[in-house]
Amino acid sequence: MATTAADAASEGLSFIVVGASVAGLASAIALSDAGHRVRVLEAAAALGGGAAVPGCARVPPNAYKILAGWGLEDALRQVAVENAGFGVYKYASDLPGGARDLMGLNTWDPELLEDARGTFMFTTHAALLRLLYARAQSPRVEIRFGAAVAAVDGAADAPSVTLSSGEVIRGDAVIGADGARGVVRRMLLDAEEVPRGEEEEDLGMTIYCSVVPHALAKEHRELDSFYEFPESTVSMGSGVGAVTDMDENRDLFFFLYTPSPALAHSGTWTAPAPASMAEVIADAPSDGPLKLLASLAGPTIALPYTTPYDLESWVSESGRVLALGEAAHPLPACALHTYSLALEDALFLGRVFGHTAAPGRVPELLYAFEEHRRARCASIRGIDAAYIGMITTPDGPAQAGRDAMMRANAAAGRNVFQAEGDMQEMLDETRMVFSYDAADDADEWWVSWGRYRERAASMSMPQEEE
């Protein structure tokens, strides 16, 4: 029977998504909601891939409103805790008895959250994956585990992936959501002739991540400051820093930023670090409660702080393969905005493909995705890098000025970041980050450019044969 344009449109395009990551599952949701067919291929045998440490998933307002728009608001609130801001401490205290030196608080402005149409929440990486996996279930979506992609062919007529089993799967487009070390990013790096080993520049710092169970921490009153309002802390030191966030069970996500050891450990989320948190924190002066917290921490992972190679293009030369999320624009390990960028990427992609099922328009829309997302992702990487730089500022005039300003703000009853100059600029950037709406951005592209090409594209669809 002949294929008509209406048949092709109702069936939608066929997308191959490499990686059942947050970016991958979110892409499956957005694309299937737009009427397309999606096949998600995940190398791991099960959802989550066996992380050695429960990762912290930060869900700021720009991510929250995406999840709410997908009907996940109530489910998210069951597995997450709302965050009101953070307390800022000195990493090493000169106070009697080693008590924590609080410089002040920074709480989220209710007006800012209202304007952003969301709130700030913390959950676990695994919990967020489960929410997205459940939401992605659809007749249009197939999710396969134990399906490791060994190669990607970006052929212009029929892009395909080859599994390690030898099976070849074809579609209209391939979406790489398999991370900074995945096969899709590697394909794009090879196309740009980036040698292996030169994919990133080590910045001489290691980020250690662990979890402190509340059942252990609650036995020590000197750790109460980590649970006091607003239940998140930032500890600023000279070349070092620490952050704690809390999950819905009141367990603490614990992050340490330290100079890399002589034999740097280039770890992954699935490989425990050779050193414990207690051993790591012993290398630099810190206050007593931080040391105690480190002694209670569970298994630790260590991830190098790097500047990744900036791909010249997130899209293959054929226009049929796209990297998104960490595969396109890796952020520092445990960054503030990793999850929000992944969700924004997915929503934008689904939104622009919600207007067409024409295979001939795939390259145009993938390039449009990159054009509109690249600047924002680069800006947010800069914000995350500035955040790390601020909490690890070496002792000196800049650090002294920062501390004096924060203490003065706290004494006046203000947020510690309320000031002119760099601090105020960071707050202005935060407002910009939180208020962004990927759907609006995608719709703006369509109204300004995409719709004018729709008529020409529709004429290229298969016509009914007589």
Short mmCIF file of C-alpha atoms in Angstrom, two decimals:
data_model
loop_
_atom_site.label_atom_id
_atom_site.label_comp_id
_atom_site.label_asym_id
_atom_site.label_seq_id
_atom_site.Cartn_x
_atom_site.Cartn_y
_atom_site.Cartn_z
CA MET A 1 0.00 0.00 0.00
CA ALA A 2 1.33 3.44 -0.86
CA THR A 3 2.60 5.79 1.83
CA THR A 4 0.87 9.15 2.05
CA ALA A 5 2.13 12.37 3.57
CA ALA A 6 -0.53 12.04 6.26
CA ASP A 7 0.66 8.53 7.12
CA ALA A 8 4.26 9.67 7.41
CA ALA A 9 3.30 12.61 9.59
CA SER A 10 1.20 10.50 11.96
CA GLU A 11 3.97 7.94 12.33
CA GLY A 12 6.52 10.65 13.12
CA LEU A 13 10.27 10.57 12.76
CA SER A 14 12.42 7.76 14.13
CA PHE A 15 15.00 8.87 16.71
CA ILE A 16 17.80 6.78 18.17
CA VAL A 17 18.86 8.09 21.59
CA VAL A 18 22.19 6.79 22.88
CA GLY A 19 22.11 6.67 26.68
CA ALA A 20 19.31 6.30 29.23
CA SER A 21 20.71 9.27 31.12
CA VAL A 22 18.68 12.21 32.41
CA ALA A 23 19.28 13.89 29.05
CA GLY A 24 18.40 10.70 27.16
CA LEU A 25 15.19 9.90 29.02
CA ALA A 26 14.11 13.55 28.94
CA SER A 27 14.71 13.59 25.18
CA ALA A 28 12.56 10.48 24.82
CA ILE A 29 9.76 12.22 26.71
CA ALA A 30 9.96 15.44 24.72
CA LEU A 31 10.26 13.77 21.32
CA SER A 32 7.52 11.20 21.93
CA ASP A 33 5.22 13.92 23.26
CA ALA A 34 5.88 15.69 19.95
CA GLY A 35 4.60 12.64 18.07
CA HIS A 36 7.84 10.87 17.15
CA ARG A 37 9.17 7.36 17.72
CA VAL A 38 12.16 6.99 20.03
CA ARG A 39 14.48 4.08 20.70
CA VAL A 40 16.74 4.58 23.76
CA LEU A 41 19.85 2.40 23.88
CA GLU A 42 21.63 2.03 27.23
CA ALA A 43 24.87 0.10 27.70
CA ALA A 44 24.27 -0.65 31.40
CA ALA A 45 22.22 -3.66 32.39
CA ALA A 46 19.88 -1.57 34.53
CA LEU A 47 18.76 2.02 35.04
CA GLY A 48 21.47 4.12 36.67
CA GLY A 49 24.42 1.94 35.76
CA GLY A 50 25.55 1.09 39.30
CA ALA A 51 26.96 4.37 40.64
CA ALA A 52 29.35 3.93 43.57
CA VAL A 53 27.90 6.98 45.36
CA PRO A 54 24.32 8.33 45.26
CA GLY A 55 24.65 11.49 43.19
CA CYS A 56 22.93 14.75 44.11
CA ALA A 57 20.47 16.03 41.51
CA ARG A 58 19.96 19.76 41.92
CA VAL A 59 16.66 20.89 40.42
CA PRO A 60 16.57 24.70 40.19
CA PRO A 61 13.46 26.58 39.02
CA ASN A 62 14.29 26.36 35.31
CA ALA A 63 14.41 22.56 35.64
CA TYR A 64 11.52 22.33 38.09
CA LYS A 65 9.07 23.97 35.69
CA ILE A 66 10.05 21.51 32.94
CA LEU A 67 9.33 18.53 35.20
CA ALA A 68 6.09 20.17 36.34
CA GLY A 69 5.10 20.70 32.72
CA TRP A 70 5.53 16.96 32.15
CA GLY A 71 3.18 16.23 35.05
CA LEU A 72 5.94 15.20 37.46
CA GLU A 73 5.58 17.92 40.09
CA ASP A 74 3.83 15.78 42.71
CA ALA A 75 6.10 12.80 42.09
CA LEU A 76 9.18 15.01 42.39
CA ARG A 77 8.04 16.44 45.70
CA GLN A 78 7.71 12.92 47.09
CA VAL A 79 11.40 12.19 46.51
CA ALA A 80 12.94 15.66 46.88
CA VAL A 81 13.42 18.38 49.46
CA GLU A 82 12.84 22.07 48.84
CA ASN A 83 15.88 24.29 49.31
CA ALA A 84 15.64 27.82 50.68
CA GLY A 85 19.26 28.87 50.10
CA PHE A 86 22.58 28.23 51.83
CA GLY A 87 24.73 29.30 54.75
CA VAL A 88 28.26 30.53 54.00
CA TYR A 89 31.05 29.48 56.37
CA LYS A 90 34.82 29.66 56.55
CA TYR A 91 36.42 26.34 55.69
CA ALA A 92 38.96 26.76 58.50
CA SER A 93 37.73 28.47 61.67
CA ASP A 94 39.66 30.60 64.18
CA LEU A 95 36.79 30.53 66.65
CA PRO A 96 37.26 28.98 70.11
CA GLY A 97 36.91 25.24 70.16
CA GLY A 98 36.97 25.04 66.37
CA ALA A 99 33.33 26.15 66.13
CA ARG A 100 32.02 26.88 62.66
CA ASP A 101 32.56 30.46 61.47
CA LEU A 102 29.29 31.56 59.83
CA MET A 103 29.72 34.60 57.56
CA GLY A 104 26.02 34.81 56.69
CA LEU A 105 23.07 33.36 54.78
CA ASN A 106 21.90 33.63 51.21
CA THR A 107 18.24 32.74 50.69
CA TRP A 108 16.30 32.59 47.46
CA ASP A 109 14.22 35.68 46.80
CA PRO A 110 10.50 34.68 46.70
CA GLU A 111 9.94 37.20 43.90
CA LEU A 112 12.76 35.60 41.89
CA LEU A 113 11.20 32.15 42.30
CA GLU A 114 7.75 33.45 41.41
CA ASP A 115 9.07 35.11 38.27
CA ALA A 116 10.86 31.87 37.37
CA ARG A 117 7.66 29.82 37.92
CA GLY A 118 9.45 27.24 40.02
CA THR A 119 11.37 26.45 43.15
CA PHE A 120 14.74 24.91 44.06
CA MET A 121 14.83 21.25 45.08
CA PHE A 122 17.37 18.52 45.81
CA THR A 123 16.88 14.85 45.09
CA THR A 124 19.09 11.93 44.14
CA HIS A 125 20.29 11.13 40.65
CA ALA A 126 18.66 7.70 40.92
CA ALA A 127 15.30 9.13 42.01
CA LEU A 128 15.25 11.60 39.12
CA LEU A 129 16.10 8.83 36.67
CA ARG A 130 13.22 6.74 37.98
CA LEU A 131 10.78 9.63 37.57
CA LEU A 132 11.86 10.22 33.99
CA TYR A 133 11.92 6.50 33.15
CA ALA A 134 8.33 6.09 34.36
CA ARG A 135 7.19 9.19 32.46
CA ALA A 136 8.91 8.02 29.27
CA GLN A 137 6.83 4.84 29.07
CA SER A 138 4.83 5.13 25.87
CA PRO A 139 3.91 3.07 22.81
CA ARG A 140 6.21 5.41 20.90
CA VAL A 141 9.23 4.76 23.17
CA GLU A 142 11.40 1.66 23.43
CA ILE A 143 14.13 1.59 26.11
CA ARG A 144 16.70 -1.19 25.84
CA PHE A 145 19.27 -1.99 28.52
CA GLY A 146 22.45 -3.96 27.86
CA ALA A 147 22.54 -2.34 24.41
CA ALA A 148 26.03 -0.89 24.17
CA VAL A 149 26.58 1.27 21.10
CA ALA A 150 29.98 0.51 19.57
CA ALA A 151 29.84 2.82 16.56
CA VAL A 152 27.77 5.61 15.04
CA ASP A 153 27.34 6.16 11.30
CA GLY A 154 26.01 9.62 10.52
CA ALA A 155 25.13 8.87 6.91
CA ALA A 156 22.96 11.61 5.46
CA ASP A 157 20.38 9.22 4.01
CA ALA A 158 20.05 6.76 6.90
CA PRO A 159 22.07 7.35 10.10
CA SER A 160 22.63 4.24 12.17
CA VAL A 161 24.31 2.81 15.24
CA THR A 162 26.01 -0.53 15.58
CA LEU A 163 25.71 -2.34 18.90
CA SER A 164 28.54 -4.35 20.41
CA SER A 165 26.51 -7.43 19.45
CA GLY A 166 26.78 -6.43 15.79
CA GLU A 167 23.15 -5.40 15.46
CA VAL A 168 22.62 -2.33 13.28
CA ILE A 169 19.78 0.08 14.08
CA ARG A 170 18.73 2.84 11.69
CA GLY A 171 16.63 5.94 12.14
CA ASP A 172 16.10 9.48 10.93
CA ALA A 173 18.45 10.96 13.55
CA VAL A 174 20.83 9.89 16.30
CA ILE A 175 20.83 11.80 19.59
CA GLY A 176 23.91 11.39 21.78
CA ALA A 177 23.01 11.52 25.47
CA ASP A 178 25.78 9.21 26.65
CA GLY A 179 27.94 11.76 28.41
CA ALA A 180 31.36 13.33 28.08
CA ARG A 181 33.06 9.96 27.59
CA GLY A 182 30.42 8.47 25.35
CA VAL A 183 30.62 7.16 21.81
CA VAL A 184 28.73 10.07 20.22
CA ARG A 185 31.01 12.77 21.63
CA ARG A 186 34.00 10.63 20.66
CA MET A 187 32.67 10.43 17.09
CA LEU A 188 32.46 14.23 16.92
CA LEU A 189 35.92 14.60 18.48
CA ASP A 190 37.36 12.22 15.89
CA ALA A 191 35.70 14.23 13.12
CA GLU A 192 37.49 17.31 14.47
CA GLU A 193 40.75 15.33 14.75
CA VAL A 194 41.07 15.72 18.51
CA PRO A 195 43.59 13.11 19.74
CA ARG A 196 42.62 10.78 22.54
CA GLY A 197 43.94 12.14 25.80
CA GLU A 198 43.39 15.73 24.70
CA GLU A 199 39.63 15.83 25.23
CA GLU A 200 40.01 18.01 28.31
CA GLU A 201 42.51 20.13 30.22
CA ASP A 202 43.14 19.26 33.86
CA LEU A 203 42.86 22.33 36.10
CA GLY A 204 44.75 20.83 39.04
CA MET A 205 41.75 20.35 41.30
CA THR A 206 39.81 17.24 42.29
CA ILE A 207 36.17 17.15 43.36
CA TYR A 208 35.37 14.48 45.94
CA CYS A 209 31.77 13.40 46.48
CA SER A 210 30.21 11.30 49.22
CA VAL A 211 27.10 10.93 51.37
CA VAL A 212 26.83 11.25 55.15
CA PRO A 213 23.87 9.29 56.56
CA HIS A 214 21.61 11.30 58.84
CA ALA A 215 21.47 8.31 61.18
CA LEU A 216 25.16 8.90 61.96
CA ALA A 217 25.25 12.69 61.83
CA LYS A 218 22.32 13.18 64.21
CA GLU A 219 24.36 11.63 67.02
CA HIS A 220 26.74 14.62 67.02
CA ARG A 221 25.38 18.00 68.13
CA GLU A 222 28.41 19.77 66.67
CA LEU A 223 27.04 18.87 63.24
CA ASP A 224 23.72 20.67 63.79
CA SER A 225 24.87 23.62 61.65
CA PHE A 226 24.67 21.42 58.55
CA TYR A 227 20.94 20.89 59.22
CA GLU A 228 19.99 24.39 60.34
CA PHE A 229 18.07 26.74 58.05
CA PRO A 230 18.50 26.89 55.08
CA GLU A 231 19.86 23.29 55.30
CA SER A 232 22.62 23.73 52.72
CA THR A 233 26.14 25.00 53.37
CA VAL A 234 29.09 26.41 51.45
CA SER A 235 32.49 26.45 53.19
CA MET A 236 35.06 28.79 51.63
CA GLY A 237 38.78 28.14 52.01
CA SER A 238 42.12 29.03 50.46
CA GLY A 239 42.35 26.81 47.40
CA VAL A 240 39.85 24.43 49.00
CA GLY A 241 36.12 24.37 49.62
CA ALA A 242 33.21 22.23 50.71
CA VAL A 243 29.48 22.08 49.98
CA THR A 244 26.69 20.14 51.66
CA ASP A 245 23.15 19.65 50.39
CA MET A 246 20.38 17.54 51.91
CA ASP A 247 18.06 14.94 50.42
CA GLU A 248 14.53 14.02 51.43
CA ASN A 249 15.86 11.51 54.02
CA ARG A 250 18.07 14.23 55.58
CA ASP A 251 21.21 12.46 54.40
CA LEU A 252 23.89 14.95 53.39
CA PHE A 253 25.51 15.12 49.98
CA PHE A 254 29.09 16.15 50.78
CA PHE A 255 31.44 17.70 48.18
CA LEU A 256 35.09 18.66 48.69
CA TYR A 257 37.13 20.79 46.29
CA THR A 258 40.86 20.29 46.83
CA PRO A 259 44.13 20.52 44.90
CA SER A 260 44.72 17.29 43.01
CA PRO A 261 47.03 14.80 44.75
CA ALA A 262 50.44 14.02 43.28
CA LEU A 263 48.98 10.90 41.70
CA ALA A 264 45.68 12.32 40.50
CA HIS A 265 42.79 9.87 40.38
CA SER A 266 40.84 10.18 37.14
CA GLY A 267 37.73 8.50 38.44
CA THR A 268 34.16 7.86 37.39
CA TRP A 269 30.84 7.63 39.20
CA THR A 270 31.12 3.84 39.20
CA ALA A 271 34.66 3.59 40.65
CA PRO A 272 35.28 4.42 44.34
CA ALA A 273 38.24 6.71 45.04
CA PRO A 274 41.36 5.26 46.68
CA ALA A 275 41.17 7.83 49.51
CA SER A 276 38.32 8.38 51.97
CA MET A 277 36.83 11.79 52.72
CA ALA A 278 38.57 11.76 56.10
CA GLU A 279 41.94 11.20 54.43
CA VAL A 280 41.31 13.91 51.84
CA ILE A 281 40.22 16.59 54.30
CA ALA A 282 43.25 15.95 56.50
CA ASP A 283 45.49 17.51 53.82
CA ALA A 284 44.40 21.10 54.59
CA PRO A 285 43.31 23.01 57.72
CA SER A 286 39.56 22.85 58.27
CA ASP A 287 37.17 23.30 61.16
CA GLY A 288 36.32 20.47 63.54
CA PRO A 289 32.77 19.85 62.33
CA LEU A 290 33.95 19.45 58.72
CA LYS A 291 36.53 16.89 59.83
CA LEU A 292 33.91 15.06 61.87
CA LEU A 293 31.50 15.08 58.94
CA ALA A 294 34.21 13.63 56.71
CA SER A 295 34.84 10.83 59.20
CA LEU A 296 31.19 9.75 58.91
CA ALA A 297 31.06 9.84 55.11
CA GLY A 298 30.40 6.71 53.12
CA PRO A 299 32.16 5.57 49.92
CA THR A 300 33.82 8.38 48.00
CA ILE A 301 34.34 9.14 44.34
CA ALA A 302 36.95 11.52 42.96
CA LEU A 303 36.49 13.41 39.71
CA PRO A 304 39.04 15.77 38.15
CA TYR A 305 38.06 19.39 37.60
CA THR A 306 38.72 20.01 33.92
CA THR A 307 38.04 22.31 31.02
CA PRO A 308 36.62 20.09 28.26
CA TYR A 309 37.42 20.53 24.60
CA ASP A 310 34.84 22.86 23.07
CA LEU A 311 33.38 21.04 20.08
CA GLU A 312 33.25 23.18 16.95
CA SER A 313 29.86 21.62 16.26
CA TRP A 314 27.48 19.47 18.27
CA VAL A 315 26.06 18.19 14.97
CA SER A 316 27.74 15.75 12.59
CA GLU A 317 28.71 16.87 9.10
CA SER A 318 25.71 14.99 7.73
CA GLY A 319 23.35 16.91 10.00
CA ARG A 320 21.87 13.66 11.31
CA VAL A 321 23.74 13.12 14.60
CA LEU A 322 23.44 15.50 17.56
CA ALA A 323 25.17 15.52 20.94
CA LEU A 324 23.31 17.11 23.84
CA GLY A 325 23.65 17.30 27.61
CA GLU A 326 27.07 16.31 28.91
CA ALA A 327 27.96 14.82 25.52
CA ALA A 328 27.84 18.31 24.01
CA HIS A 329 28.73 20.71 26.81
CA PRO A 330 30.24 18.95 29.85
CA LEU A 331 30.08 20.89 33.11
CA PRO A 332 32.36 20.47 36.13
CA ALA A 333 31.65 17.37 38.20
CA CYS A 334 28.79 17.91 40.66
CA ALA A 335 27.99 21.26 39.04
CA LEU A 336 24.95 23.32 39.99
CA HIS A 337 23.31 23.25 36.58
CA THR A 338 24.08 19.83 35.06
CA TYR A 339 20.51 18.56 35.33
CA SER A 340 18.78 21.77 34.33
CA LEU A 341 20.82 22.02 31.11
CA ALA A 342 20.02 18.40 30.26
CA LEU A 343 16.30 19.01 30.76
CA GLU A 344 16.40 22.29 28.83
CA ASP A 345 18.17 20.59 25.93
CA ALA A 346 15.53 17.89 25.77
CA LEU A 347 12.58 20.26 25.97
CA PHE A 348 13.99 22.55 23.28
CA LEU A 349 14.64 19.57 20.99
CA GLY A 350 11.15 18.17 21.40
CA ARG A 351 9.59 21.57 20.95
CA VAL A 352 11.19 22.33 17.58
CA PHE A 353 10.46 18.83 16.32
CA GLY A 354 6.85 19.22 17.42
CA HIS A 355 6.22 21.23 14.27
CA THR A 356 7.31 18.73 11.63
CA ALA A 357 7.73 15.08 10.75
CA ALA A 358 9.63 15.78 7.54
CA PRO A 359 12.90 13.79 7.41
CA GLY A 360 14.42 16.43 5.16
CA ARG A 361 14.19 19.02 7.92
CA VAL A 362 16.21 17.03 10.47
CA PRO A 363 19.57 18.74 9.75
CA GLU A 364 18.01 22.20 9.83
CA LEU A 365 16.39 21.59 13.21
CA LEU A 366 19.47 19.99 14.76
CA TYR A 367 21.57 22.97 13.69
CA ALA A 368 18.88 25.30 15.05
CA PHE A 369 19.13 23.47 18.37
CA GLU A 370 22.87 24.08 18.53
CA GLU A 371 22.57 27.69 17.42
CA HIS A 372 20.12 28.54 20.18
CA ARG A 373 21.52 26.39 22.99
CA ARG A 374 25.28 26.90 22.62
CA ALA A 375 25.57 30.43 24.04
CA ARG A 376 23.41 29.67 27.07
CA CYS A 377 25.28 26.46 27.88
CA ALA A 378 28.65 28.24 27.59
CA SER A 379 27.40 31.03 29.84
CA ILE A 380 26.23 28.60 32.49
CA ARG A 381 29.51 26.72 32.39
CA GLY A 382 31.17 30.06 33.13
CA ILE A 383 28.79 30.61 36.06
CA ASP A 384 29.61 27.19 37.52
CA ALA A 385 33.34 27.82 37.10
CA ALA A 386 33.00 31.22 38.80
CA TYR A 387 31.15 29.56 41.68
CA ILE A 388 33.98 27.08 42.22
CA GLY A 389 36.50 29.90 41.93
CA MET A 390 34.65 31.95 44.54
CA ILE A 391 34.49 29.26 47.20
CA THR A 392 38.16 28.32 46.70
CA THR A 393 39.60 31.87 46.38
CA PRO A 394 43.17 31.86 47.78
CA ASP A 395 43.80 33.99 50.87
CA GLY A 396 44.66 37.54 49.89
CA PRO A 397 43.04 40.90 49.10
CA ALA A 398 40.23 39.41 46.99
CA GLN A 399 39.34 36.90 49.70
CA ALA A 400 39.53 39.52 52.45
CA GLY A 401 37.24 41.87 50.54
CA ARG A 402 34.78 39.06 49.85
CA ASP A 403 34.64 38.03 53.50
CA ALA A 404 34.28 41.61 54.76
CA MET A 405 31.41 42.28 52.37
CA MET A 406 29.62 39.08 53.38
CA ARG A 407 29.96 39.79 57.09
CA ALA A 408 28.75 43.37 56.61
CA ASN A 409 25.72 42.16 54.66
CA ALA A 410 24.91 39.60 57.34
CA ALA A 411 25.20 42.23 60.08
CA ALA A 412 22.74 44.41 58.15
CA GLY A 413 20.29 41.53 57.72
CA ARG A 414 20.94 41.16 54.00
CA ASN A 415 21.85 38.21 51.81
CA VAL A 416 25.61 37.72 51.82
CA PHE A 417 25.80 38.08 48.02
CA GLN A 418 23.89 41.37 47.99
CA ALA A 419 26.44 43.89 46.70
CA GLU A 420 27.72 45.76 43.70
CA GLY A 421 30.36 44.27 41.42
CA ASP A 422 31.07 40.57 40.92
CA MET A 423 28.75 39.31 43.66
CA GLN A 424 25.77 41.27 42.33
CA GLU A 425 26.62 40.13 38.82
CA MET A 426 26.38 36.52 40.01
CA LEU A 427 22.93 37.23 41.46
CA ASP A 428 21.81 38.85 38.21
CA GLU A 429 23.08 35.81 36.33
CA THR A 430 21.16 33.55 38.70
CA ARG A 431 17.96 35.42 37.89
CA MET A 432 18.69 34.97 34.18
CA VAL A 433 19.37 31.25 34.63
CA PHE A 434 16.26 30.56 36.71
CA SER A 435 13.82 32.52 34.54
CA TYR A 436 14.83 30.91 31.22
CA ASP A 437 12.15 28.88 29.45
CA ALA A 438 13.42 26.46 26.81
CA ALA A 439 9.94 26.10 25.32
CA ASP A 440 9.68 29.85 24.78
CA ASP A 441 13.14 29.89 23.21
CA ALA A 442 12.21 27.09 20.81
CA ASP A 443 8.91 28.74 19.94
CA GLU A 444 10.71 32.00 19.22
CA TRP A 445 12.96 30.21 16.73
CA TRP A 446 9.96 28.60 15.04
CA VAL A 447 8.01 31.85 14.74
CA SER A 448 11.04 33.77 13.50
CA TRP A 449 12.52 31.17 11.14
CA GLY A 450 11.20 27.63 11.17
CA ARG A 451 7.63 28.17 10.03
CA TYR A 452 8.70 29.96 6.87
CA ARG A 453 10.34 26.77 5.62
CA GLU A 454 7.52 24.45 6.61
CA ARG A 455 5.61 24.80 3.36
CA ALA A 456 8.64 23.90 1.27
CA ALA A 457 9.42 20.96 3.54
CA SER A 458 5.86 19.63 3.40
CA MET A 459 6.02 19.51 -0.38
CA SER A 460 8.96 17.11 -0.11
CA MET A 461 6.96 14.56 1.92
CA PRO A 462 6.02 11.30 0.17
CA GLN A 463 2.82 11.69 -1.85
CA GLU A 464 0.08 9.13 -2.34
CA GLU A 465 0.64 7.02 -5.42
CA GLU A 466 -2.16 6.58 -7.88
#
